[in-house]
Each structure stands twice: as structure tokens, then as C-alpha cells.
């Protein structure tokens, strides 16, 4: 016997049917020494009972000529229950006429009596082979399914433990989503998401500065381009309570039966509002809320480059509050600050959307009038001059406050320094000329 046959036999549970008890005992004893389990029956009726009670036999070895129910009837009854169940027969030379019936019933092997035990074992091993293989395969499949289940569970647990909202897409739709994402949307399952929302693109809010699309596929493509250009993607989404949150969107790709995209959304709402505030503070004057000098210089440089390239006009106006030191000395610094704020608000509220107003420093201000020639600018500036003079900037003031303006237009070949120098000289002249006036250079 081969090693495989011995190993196979050691895993078998066999129902052995034999009416002659001395043969049954000897044969069963030998089989027990090599097989996992041997259950004996004395006739077909008993064998059928055992077969149904145990339910986990791998093979039946049966005699043919038996009282109560013979082997042929037993085989027929077993075949009705399980048409492929392995059965081998033991039969005497005198019973050869049964052999044809058993072949017709599809028995898987036979051993002639008197039984050669070694031959019997080889016959059993051959007959059980296919079934044992199939059983092993089923066992393997079951353990594979179990492993897949375990790994899926493990993967879902990992996904659910993440701080980010995570979804996996095959490019068309979402097929995996973590609990945090569902919680954010106030949903309980992916099916509910598909039913109520459809594509997750539908929850992105369309707003300037935030990525928006109707197609996951497009989003995945854009993300790959952004990856090569190092561009961040930001999306805005409302949670179940209608509160908008800002997320940084990362998309990574893996290949398995085609491309899959892992969408990972990190909440940066707090970070974004903090950075917006910091950016505002960095660009604005804290007292007047106008742009500060540094930020204004940036605008001016951009406008200067644009004017040079396209030969478009722009005008720069600088103004200064007349006798501001006297206001501070007479009414105190609080009133001085109030005047600065009131003038800033006045100019800001009466300037055009395209005009840039900034506090240059102290009581000095700048106005950049984009795409505006000096002739148009001068009438606008004159309006400011009169407006400031005629407005009571603080209830504590007893006399009007006036301002002096210097204005200048962009000239070909201007540099930042030259235009700033010119406007400063113009303002200086307005001051020297007696204040409350506009001087253009
Ligand atoms: Mg017999």
C-alpha cells in the first residue's frame, strides 16, 4: 500500500455490513487498525439505520447475501439518498450473479471472499479517493471563505478606526465606505447612501475654492494630475445636521481586477478657519481693517506689471489727515483712532469694487484705482475729499477734519519706487500748499 492510501484510510469512517459475525469481527478489527472509525451492521436494515443515525460515513463496505435486507437492496436504497456515495462490496465466487447487479448500481469496487484484507483496503482507498478529495476541497474552500471573512472584518475595523472619512471606488461607484463617513452623513449603510444620495459627488458643495464634480471617475483622474503637480484638493460637505465641513481629499490607486481608488477625506475645518484668520490678520491693519502696507505693495506690483504689459492706465492716490497730531493732542488718542476708523470706512464704502484702499502707516492712506486714468480718478478723489470734510467723524470733534491728496498716474517705464516717490511728492506739495486739496503729478 502506498503512503497516500494509508493516509487516506486513516481519515475514513466506514460502515461495514456483514451477517457472518466471525468474518465481521476479524475484518472489522483489521480495518479499525488502519481507519479512523468502523461501525458494523449485520444486515441491510441495520445498515440503513446506522447510515441515517451517523450521517457522516465516508464509505460503505457491504456483503451481498444477508438476511432481512440483502446488499443489492441496501445499495439501491443508499443510491436513492446519495447517488454518488462510495460503496464497495464483498462477495463469494458463488454469488457472481450479484456482481452484474452491483455493477449496474454503480458500486465503486469489489473484493472476493474469502477476503484478502490487503486487497480490501486498497479497494476501499480507491473507492473513497474522489469523495475524500472533494471533502478536502470543500474544507479548504470553507476555510478560505472564513479567512476572507476574517480579513474583510479586519480591514473594515481598520477603516472604521481611521479619523478620516474613507470610501473605495472602482471609478464608477462606491463599494466600500467606513463607519465614520456614514456617521458624518447620518446614514447606517452603503445601500442607504446609494438610495438616498446616489453618488458621493452629490454631497460636495459647489463653492469657489473647493473641488466639485459630478463624476467620481473625473475626480480620480484630476487627483492623479494634482498628485504630479503637488496640488491639494479641498472639498466642502454638509453633515447630517446641515453643518458644512472642509476636507482635504487624497486619492490613492490600487490595482485589483482593474483600477480602484481609495478616497480619504481629512477634516481640516478648524485648521482652515484658523489659517483664514491668520491670513486676514497678516494682510489687514488691525485698527481700520483696511489692507496693510505690505499687502497693498503686492497689489501695486501686480497692477504695475499689468499696466506695463497691456499698456493700461491706473492711478495711485495717497492721502494724509491734516493736523492729525492736533486731533490726538486735543481730543485724545481714542478720538484719533475713531477718526482713522471713520475715514477708512468712508473711503472703503464709497470706493469701487476694483479700488484697493490701504492704511500706509500712521495717518497716511493709499488708494489704487485700477484701469483708471488720472482725469477720471481726480473727480473720484475730489468726492472723497469733500465727503471726509463734510462728515462728522466723531461726536467729540468740534471742527471738521480735512485730508490732503497726492495723485499720480502710471507712466510708461515706471517702477514701483518711481511711482511711489511721485505720489509722495504730490502729497507733500498738497500739504505745503495749505492742505485740504489734491495735487497731481
Ligand atoms: Mg452473507
Short mmCIF file of C-alpha atoms and ligand atoms in Angstrom, two decimals:
data_model
loop_
_atom_site.label_atom_id
_atom_site.label_comp_id
_atom_site.label_asym_id
_atom_site.label_seq_id
_atom_site.Cartn_x
_atom_site.Cartn_y
_atom_site.Cartn_z
CA UNK A 1 0.00 0.00 0.00
CA UNK A 2 1.17 3.45 -0.78
CA UNK A 3 1.72 6.19 1.76
CA UNK A 4 -1.19 8.14 0.26
CA UNK A 5 -3.51 5.16 0.58
CA UNK A 6 -2.56 4.65 4.23
CA UNK A 7 -3.07 8.32 4.99
CA UNK A 8 -6.39 8.30 3.17
CA UNK A 9 -7.62 5.23 5.10
CA UNK A 10 -6.68 6.85 8.39
CA UNK A 11 -9.26 9.59 7.70
CA UNK A 12 -12.16 7.32 6.80
CA UNK A 13 -15.25 6.48 8.79
CA UNK A 14 -16.64 3.24 7.34
CA UNK A 15 -19.94 1.42 7.68
CA UNK A 16 -19.15 -2.28 7.41
CA UNK A 17 -22.10 -4.62 6.74
CA UNK A 18 -21.62 -8.39 7.18
CA UNK A 19 -24.00 -11.04 8.53
CA UNK A 20 -21.36 -13.67 9.31
CA UNK A 21 -20.11 -12.43 12.66
CA UNK A 22 -16.74 -14.23 12.66
CA UNK A 23 -15.86 -12.64 9.31
CA UNK A 24 -17.28 -9.32 10.52
CA UNK A 25 -15.14 -9.38 13.70
CA UNK A 26 -11.86 -10.28 12.03
CA UNK A 27 -12.30 -7.85 9.16
CA UNK A 28 -13.53 -5.01 11.39
CA UNK A 29 -10.57 -5.46 13.76
CA UNK A 30 -8.08 -5.17 10.94
CA UNK A 31 -9.88 -2.17 9.40
CA UNK A 32 -10.00 -0.45 12.80
CA UNK A 33 -6.22 -0.62 12.98
CA UNK A 34 -5.87 1.50 9.83
CA UNK A 35 -9.12 3.53 9.57
CA UNK A 36 -10.47 6.36 11.68
CA UNK A 37 -13.68 4.58 12.67
CA UNK A 38 -15.53 1.40 11.78
CA UNK A 39 -19.24 0.93 12.51
CA UNK A 40 -20.68 -2.54 11.92
CA UNK A 41 -24.11 -3.75 10.88
CA UNK A 42 -25.41 -7.33 10.39
CA UNK A 43 -27.86 -6.71 7.56
CA UNK A 44 -29.26 -4.05 5.20
CA UNK A 45 -31.96 -2.84 7.60
CA UNK A 46 -29.48 -2.27 10.39
CA UNK A 47 -27.05 -0.68 7.93
CA UNK A 48 -29.65 1.84 6.74
CA UNK A 49 -30.43 2.79 10.36
CA UNK A 50 -26.73 3.34 11.10
CA UNK A 51 -26.29 5.31 7.87
CA UNK A 52 -29.11 7.70 8.82
CA UNK A 53 -28.13 7.97 12.50
CA UNK A 54 -24.46 8.78 11.90
CA UNK A 55 -24.81 10.78 8.71
CA UNK A 56 -21.04 11.22 8.35
CA UNK A 57 -19.75 7.97 6.83
CA UNK A 58 -17.18 8.20 4.08
CA UNK A 59 -17.84 4.74 2.62
CA UNK A 60 -19.87 1.55 2.94
CA UNK A 61 -18.39 -1.94 2.64
CA UNK A 62 -21.24 -4.43 2.32
CA UNK A 63 -21.77 -8.15 1.93
CA UNK A 64 -24.38 -9.18 -0.65
CA UNK A 65 -26.09 -12.21 0.72
CA UNK A 66 -27.66 -11.22 4.03
CA UNK A 67 -30.96 -11.83 5.90
CA UNK A 68 -33.68 -9.14 6.29
CA UNK A 69 -32.25 -6.92 3.54
CA UNK A 70 -29.60 -8.08 1.08
CA UNK A 71 -26.68 -5.99 -0.17
CA UNK A 72 -28.25 -5.18 -3.55
CA UNK A 73 -31.38 -3.71 -1.94
CA UNK A 74 -29.22 -1.80 0.51
CA UNK A 75 -27.17 -0.30 -2.35
CA UNK A 76 -30.38 0.70 -4.17
CA UNK A 77 -31.69 2.44 -1.03
CA UNK A 78 -28.39 4.23 -0.42
CA UNK A 79 -28.24 5.34 -4.08
CA UNK A 80 -31.68 6.91 -3.65
CA UNK A 81 -30.30 9.01 -0.77
CA UNK A 82 -26.91 9.83 -2.32
CA UNK A 83 -26.28 8.72 -5.91
CA UNK A 84 -22.51 9.08 -5.68
CA UNK A 85 -21.88 7.67 -2.20
CA UNK A 86 -18.84 5.29 -2.33
CA UNK A 87 -19.82 1.66 -1.84
CA UNK A 88 -17.70 -1.45 -2.21
CA UNK A 89 -18.97 -5.00 -1.97
CA UNK A 90 -17.56 -8.23 -0.60
CA UNK A 91 -18.88 -11.28 -2.43
CA UNK A 92 -18.20 -15.00 -2.76
CA UNK A 93 -17.34 -16.79 -6.01
CA UNK A 94 -20.69 -18.47 -5.75
CA UNK A 95 -22.50 -15.16 -5.79
CA UNK A 96 -21.12 -13.86 -9.10
CA UNK A 97 -24.65 -13.40 -10.46
CA UNK A 98 -25.00 -10.49 -7.98
CA UNK A 99 -21.92 -8.90 -9.40
CA UNK A 100 -23.69 -7.70 -12.56
CA UNK A 101 -26.48 -6.11 -10.47
CA UNK A 102 -23.94 -4.29 -8.34
CA UNK A 103 -22.05 -3.05 -11.37
CA UNK A 104 -25.37 -1.76 -12.75
CA UNK A 105 -25.92 0.10 -9.47
CA UNK A 106 -22.53 1.73 -9.87
CA UNK A 107 -20.60 0.23 -6.97
CA UNK A 108 -17.13 1.61 -6.67
CA UNK A 109 -15.25 -1.64 -6.09
CA UNK A 110 -15.49 -5.26 -5.02
CA UNK A 111 -13.48 -7.78 -3.03
CA UNK A 112 -13.95 -11.51 -3.39
CA UNK A 113 -14.45 -13.77 -0.40
CA UNK A 114 -12.54 -15.14 1.36
CA UNK A 115 -11.39 -11.62 1.95
CA UNK A 116 -7.81 -10.70 1.25
CA UNK A 117 -7.63 -7.85 3.76
CA UNK A 118 -4.84 -6.03 1.94
CA UNK A 119 -6.84 -6.08 -1.30
CA UNK A 120 -9.92 -4.90 0.60
CA UNK A 121 -8.04 -1.91 1.94
CA UNK A 122 -6.70 -0.97 -1.50
CA UNK A 123 -10.24 -1.27 -2.93
CA UNK A 124 -11.59 0.94 -0.13
CA UNK A 125 -8.84 3.51 -0.68
CA UNK A 126 -9.55 3.69 -4.41
CA UNK A 127 -13.31 3.96 -3.92
CA UNK A 128 -13.04 6.69 -1.30
CA UNK A 129 -10.41 8.72 -3.12
CA UNK A 130 -12.69 11.04 -5.14
CA UNK A 131 -15.02 11.69 -2.23
CA UNK A 132 -12.18 12.40 0.18
CA UNK A 133 -10.60 14.78 -2.31
CA UNK A 134 -13.92 16.55 -2.74
CA UNK A 135 -14.34 16.75 1.04
CA UNK A 136 -10.85 18.19 1.42
CA UNK A 137 -11.62 20.73 -1.28
CA UNK A 138 -14.85 21.73 0.46
CA UNK A 139 -12.98 22.06 3.76
CA UNK A 140 -10.33 24.18 2.05
CA UNK A 141 -12.99 26.38 0.44
CA UNK A 142 -14.75 26.79 3.77
CA UNK A 143 -11.52 27.83 5.45
CA UNK A 144 -10.75 30.21 2.57
CA UNK A 145 -14.20 31.80 2.87
CA UNK A 146 -13.64 32.07 6.61
CA UNK A 147 -10.27 33.70 6.03
CA UNK A 148 -11.75 36.17 3.56
CA UNK A 149 -14.48 36.94 6.09
CA UNK A 150 -11.90 37.47 8.83
CA UNK A 151 -9.71 39.66 6.65
CA UNK A 152 -12.69 41.70 5.45
CA UNK A 153 -13.70 42.18 9.07
CA UNK A 154 -10.14 43.18 9.95
CA UNK A 155 -9.99 45.60 7.01
CA UNK A 156 -13.34 47.15 7.92
CA UNK A 157 -12.20 47.52 11.53
CA UNK A 158 -9.08 49.32 10.33
CA UNK A 159 -11.14 51.56 8.04
CA UNK A 160 -13.62 52.31 10.83
CA UNK A 161 -10.87 53.23 13.27
CA UNK A 162 -9.50 55.93 10.97
CA UNK A 163 -10.07 59.60 11.71
CA UNK A 164 -10.59 60.26 8.02
CA UNK A 165 -13.70 59.58 6.03
CA UNK A 166 -12.79 56.75 3.67
CA UNK A 167 -14.53 55.35 0.63
CA UNK A 168 -13.31 52.95 -2.04
CA UNK A 169 -14.43 53.30 -5.64
CA UNK A 170 -13.90 51.28 -8.80
CA UNK A 171 -14.21 54.52 -10.76
CA UNK A 172 -17.96 54.29 -11.19
CA UNK A 173 -19.43 53.99 -7.76
CA UNK A 174 -18.53 53.47 -4.14
CA UNK A 175 -18.28 49.86 -2.97
CA UNK A 176 -16.75 50.31 0.47
CA UNK A 177 -17.22 53.12 2.95
CA UNK A 178 -16.11 53.42 6.56
CA UNK A 179 -18.35 53.98 9.55
CA UNK A 180 -17.05 57.50 10.19
CA UNK A 181 -18.15 58.55 6.71
CA UNK A 182 -21.61 57.03 7.21
CA UNK A 183 -21.87 58.65 10.67
CA UNK A 184 -20.96 62.02 9.17
CA UNK A 185 -23.79 61.66 6.68
CA UNK A 186 -26.17 60.27 9.31
CA UNK A 187 -26.56 57.03 7.36
CA UNK A 188 -26.40 53.44 8.52
CA UNK A 189 -25.22 51.61 5.41
CA UNK A 190 -23.74 51.91 1.96
CA UNK A 191 -27.08 50.82 0.49
CA UNK A 192 -28.80 53.70 2.27
CA UNK A 193 -26.19 56.09 0.85
CA UNK A 194 -26.83 54.79 -2.67
CA UNK A 195 -30.57 55.02 -2.19
CA UNK A 196 -30.72 58.48 -0.58
CA UNK A 197 -27.69 60.28 -2.03
CA UNK A 198 -26.59 58.27 -5.06
CA UNK A 199 -23.05 59.31 -5.87
CA UNK A 200 -20.93 60.85 -3.11
CA UNK A 201 -20.17 63.65 -5.59
CA UNK A 202 -23.71 64.84 -4.85
CA UNK A 203 -22.74 65.88 -1.34
CA UNK A 204 -19.87 68.12 -2.41
CA UNK A 205 -20.88 71.76 -2.08
CA UNK A 206 -20.31 73.84 -5.21
CA UNK A 207 -18.29 76.82 -3.98
CA UNK A 208 -15.26 78.79 -5.12
CA UNK A 209 -12.01 77.30 -3.90
CA UNK A 210 -13.48 73.84 -3.40
CA UNK A 211 -13.36 70.93 -5.78
CA UNK A 212 -16.64 69.91 -7.30
CA UNK A 213 -17.60 67.33 -9.89
CA UNK A 214 -20.45 65.03 -10.87
CA UNK A 215 -18.21 62.14 -11.76
CA UNK A 216 -16.07 60.02 -9.45
CA UNK A 217 -14.08 58.94 -12.49
CA UNK A 218 -13.22 62.55 -13.34
CA UNK A 219 -12.34 63.21 -9.69
CA UNK A 220 -9.93 60.28 -9.71
CA UNK A 221 -8.28 61.50 -12.93
CA UNK A 222 -7.96 65.05 -11.58
CA UNK A 223 -6.45 63.70 -8.38
CA UNK A 224 -3.74 61.92 -10.37
CA UNK A 225 -2.88 65.11 -12.24
CA UNK A 226 -2.83 67.02 -8.95
CA UNK A 227 -0.52 64.43 -7.48
CA UNK A 228 2.07 65.15 -10.14
CA UNK A 229 1.68 68.89 -9.72
CA UNK A 230 1.55 68.72 -5.92
CA UNK A 231 -1.83 70.45 -5.78
CA UNK A 232 -4.13 69.86 -2.84
CA UNK A 233 -7.81 69.14 -3.36
CA UNK A 234 -10.31 70.60 -0.95
CA UNK A 235 -13.97 69.72 -0.79
CA UNK A 236 -16.80 71.08 1.30
CA UNK A 237 -19.56 68.81 2.56
CA UNK A 238 -22.54 69.21 4.85
CA UNK A 239 -23.01 66.71 7.65
CA UNK A 240 -26.34 65.18 8.69
CA UNK A 241 -27.19 68.36 10.62
CA UNK A 242 -26.52 70.62 7.64
CA UNK A 243 -23.24 71.99 9.01
CA UNK A 244 -20.56 72.50 6.36
CA UNK A 245 -17.11 71.00 6.89
CA UNK A 246 -13.95 71.38 4.85
CA UNK A 247 -11.94 68.30 3.90
CA UNK A 248 -8.62 67.72 2.23
CA UNK A 249 -9.16 64.99 -0.34
CA UNK A 250 -6.49 62.39 -1.03
CA UNK A 251 -6.98 59.69 -3.63
CA UNK A 252 -4.69 56.70 -3.96
CA UNK A 253 -4.93 53.91 -6.52
CA UNK A 254 -4.59 50.18 -6.23
CA UNK A 255 -4.90 47.59 -8.96
CA UNK A 256 -7.05 44.53 -8.37
CA UNK A 257 -9.37 43.38 -11.13
CA UNK A 258 -9.00 46.85 -12.59
CA UNK A 259 -8.29 50.19 -11.02
CA UNK A 260 -9.64 51.05 -7.59
CA UNK A 261 -9.48 54.40 -5.88
CA UNK A 262 -9.23 54.98 -2.15
CA UNK A 263 -10.75 58.33 -1.28
CA UNK A 264 -9.57 59.65 2.05
CA UNK A 265 -11.06 62.88 3.38
CA UNK A 266 -9.40 64.59 6.36
CA UNK A 267 -11.37 67.21 8.24
CA UNK A 268 -9.45 70.49 8.13
CA UNK A 269 -12.36 72.79 9.02
CA UNK A 270 -10.75 74.19 12.18
CA UNK A 271 -7.36 74.43 10.53
CA UNK A 272 -8.82 76.26 7.54
CA UNK A 273 -10.71 78.81 9.64
CA UNK A 274 -7.57 79.40 11.71
CA UNK A 275 -5.43 79.84 8.62
CA UNK A 276 -8.07 82.13 7.06
CA UNK A 277 -7.96 84.26 10.21
CA UNK A 278 -4.18 84.29 10.25
CA UNK A 279 -4.12 85.23 6.60
CA UNK A 280 -6.61 88.04 7.24
CA UNK A 281 -4.55 89.30 10.14
CA UNK A 282 -1.38 89.16 8.05
CA UNK A 283 -2.96 91.24 5.28
CA UNK A 284 -5.01 93.77 7.21
CA UNK A 285 -4.48 96.67 9.52
CA UNK A 286 -5.98 95.70 12.87
CA UNK A 287 -7.41 99.17 13.69
CA UNK A 288 -9.04 100.13 10.41
CA UNK A 289 -9.47 96.66 8.80
CA UNK A 290 -8.03 98.11 5.61
CA UNK A 291 -5.27 96.25 3.78
CA UNK A 292 -1.87 96.88 5.31
CA UNK A 293 1.11 98.38 3.56
CA UNK A 294 2.78 95.05 2.77
CA UNK A 295 -0.31 93.58 1.16
CA UNK A 296 -1.01 96.79 -0.74
CA UNK A 297 2.51 96.65 -2.20
CA UNK A 298 1.65 93.25 -3.64
CA UNK A 299 -1.43 94.66 -5.37
CA UNK A 300 0.57 97.60 -6.63
CA UNK A 301 3.28 95.36 -8.11
CA UNK A 302 0.67 93.22 -9.88
CA UNK A 303 -1.12 96.28 -11.24
CA UNK A 304 2.16 97.81 -12.38
CA UNK A 305 3.09 94.63 -14.29
CA UNK A 306 -0.34 94.51 -15.85
CA UNK A 307 -0.13 98.17 -16.87
CA UNK A 308 3.31 97.62 -18.42
CA UNK A 309 2.26 94.50 -20.32
CA UNK A 310 -1.10 95.71 -21.62
CA UNK A 311 -0.44 99.45 -21.53
CA UNK A 312 -3.49 100.02 -19.33
CA UNK A 313 -3.74 103.12 -17.14
CA UNK A 314 -4.02 103.18 -13.38
CA UNK A 315 -3.85 105.94 -10.83
CA UNK A 316 -2.34 105.97 -7.38
CA UNK A 317 -3.63 108.33 -4.68
CA UNK A 318 -2.05 108.94 -1.30
CA UNK A 319 -3.73 110.94 1.42
CA UNK A 320 -2.93 112.17 4.85
CA UNK A 321 -5.16 113.55 7.60
CA UNK A 322 -4.44 117.24 8.10
CA UNK A 323 -3.17 118.24 11.55
CA UNK A 324 -3.76 114.75 12.88
CA UNK A 325 -1.32 115.39 15.75
CA UNK A 326 -3.59 118.22 16.92
CA UNK A 327 -6.61 115.89 16.97
CA UNK A 328 -4.72 113.43 19.18
CA UNK A 329 -3.42 116.22 21.42
CA UNK A 330 -6.78 117.99 21.74
CA UNK A 331 -9.23 115.09 21.97
CA UNK A 332 -7.02 112.17 22.96
CA UNK A 333 -5.86 109.06 21.12
CA UNK A 334 -9.27 107.34 21.35
CA UNK A 335 -10.81 110.10 19.24
CA UNK A 336 -7.76 109.96 16.96
CA UNK A 337 -8.37 106.23 16.45
CA UNK A 338 -12.07 106.88 15.87
CA UNK A 339 -11.19 109.40 13.14
CA UNK A 340 -8.84 106.91 11.49
CA UNK A 341 -11.56 104.25 11.54
CA UNK A 342 -14.30 106.59 10.31
CA UNK A 343 -12.21 107.83 7.38
CA UNK A 344 -11.26 104.26 6.49
CA UNK A 345 -14.91 103.18 6.49
CA UNK A 346 -15.97 106.23 4.46
CA UNK A 347 -13.37 105.70 1.76
CA UNK A 348 -13.88 101.95 1.68
CA UNK A 349 -17.66 102.22 1.48
CA UNK A 350 -17.56 104.82 -1.28
CA UNK A 351 -14.84 103.26 -3.40
CA UNK A 352 -15.47 100.98 -6.33
CA UNK A 353 -15.03 97.21 -6.07
CA UNK A 354 -11.87 97.43 -8.14
CA UNK A 355 -10.28 100.14 -5.97
CA UNK A 356 -7.80 98.98 -3.35
CA UNK A 357 -7.69 101.03 -0.17
CA UNK A 358 -4.91 100.57 2.39
CA UNK A 359 -3.53 102.14 5.52
CA UNK A 360 0.00 103.10 4.57
CA UNK A 361 1.06 103.91 8.11
CA UNK A 362 0.10 106.39 10.87
CA UNK A 363 -2.45 108.75 9.35
CA UNK A 364 -1.41 108.01 5.75
CA UNK A 365 -3.55 106.04 3.30
CA UNK A 366 -3.26 104.77 -0.26
CA UNK A 367 -5.88 104.19 -2.92
CA UNK A 368 -5.09 102.22 -6.04
CA UNK A 369 -7.58 103.00 -8.82
CA UNK A 370 -7.12 100.17 -11.32
CA UNK A 371 -7.88 100.73 -15.01
CA UNK A 372 -8.47 104.41 -14.26
CA UNK A 373 -6.84 107.37 -15.95
CA UNK A 374 -5.95 110.38 -13.82
CA UNK A 375 -8.79 112.53 -15.27
CA UNK A 376 -11.42 110.11 -14.03
CA UNK A 377 -9.51 109.41 -10.81
CA UNK A 378 -9.30 113.08 -9.87
CA UNK A 379 -13.05 113.54 -9.77
CA UNK A 380 -13.43 110.39 -7.68
CA UNK A 381 -10.74 111.60 -5.26
CA UNK A 382 -12.39 115.01 -5.07
CA UNK A 383 -15.57 113.27 -3.92
CA UNK A 384 -13.59 111.61 -1.12
CA UNK A 385 -12.03 114.90 -0.08
CA UNK A 386 -15.43 116.58 0.22
CA UNK A 387 -17.09 113.57 1.81
CA UNK A 388 -14.48 113.40 4.58
CA UNK A 389 -14.65 117.12 5.21
CA UNK A 390 -18.45 117.11 5.41
CA UNK A 391 -18.80 114.02 7.60
CA UNK A 392 -18.71 114.28 11.38
CA UNK A 393 -16.07 111.67 12.03
CA UNK A 394 -16.55 111.68 15.80
CA UNK A 395 -19.25 113.15 18.01
CA UNK A 396 -16.49 114.71 20.11
CA UNK A 397 -15.00 116.76 17.30
CA UNK A 398 -15.94 120.41 17.11
CA UNK A 399 -14.23 121.23 13.83
CA UNK A 400 -14.22 119.34 10.52
CA UNK A 401 -11.34 117.06 9.62
CA UNK A 402 -9.71 117.58 6.24
CA UNK A 403 -7.32 115.50 4.21
CA UNK A 404 -4.68 116.25 1.60
CA UNK A 405 -4.21 114.12 -1.53
CA UNK A 406 -1.31 113.50 -3.85
CA UNK A 407 -2.17 111.61 -7.01
CA UNK A 408 -0.25 110.34 -9.95
CA UNK A 409 -0.88 108.19 -12.98
CA UNK A 410 1.17 105.23 -14.20
CA UNK A 411 3.71 106.33 -16.78
CA UNK A 412 5.45 104.06 -19.28
CA UNK A 413 8.69 102.61 -17.86
CA UNK A 414 7.53 103.31 -14.30
CA UNK A 415 8.99 101.29 -11.48
CA UNK A 416 7.40 100.72 -8.10
CA UNK A 417 9.85 103.11 -6.47
CA UNK A 418 9.32 105.86 -9.04
CA UNK A 419 5.54 105.87 -8.85
CA UNK A 420 5.60 105.77 -5.03
CA UNK A 421 8.12 108.60 -4.96
CA UNK A 422 5.94 110.71 -7.30
CA UNK A 423 2.77 110.25 -5.27
CA UNK A 424 4.68 111.09 -2.09
CA UNK A 425 6.00 114.32 -3.61
CA UNK A 426 2.46 115.22 -4.78
CA UNK A 427 1.14 114.74 -1.25
CA UNK A 428 3.98 116.77 0.18
CA UNK A 429 3.12 119.59 -2.19
CA UNK A 430 -0.58 119.43 -1.22
CA UNK A 431 0.46 119.79 2.42
CA UNK A 432 2.82 122.65 1.66
CA UNK A 433 0.19 124.38 -0.44
CA UNK A 434 -2.10 124.73 2.57
CA UNK A 435 -3.69 121.24 2.87
CA UNK A 436 -7.32 120.15 2.16
CA UNK A 437 -6.54 119.80 -1.55
CA UNK A 438 -5.42 117.48 -4.31
CA UNK A 439 -2.12 117.80 -6.14
CA UNK A 440 -1.41 115.68 -9.16
CA UNK A 441 1.93 114.98 -10.69
MG1 LIG B 1 -23.51 -13.13 3.78
#
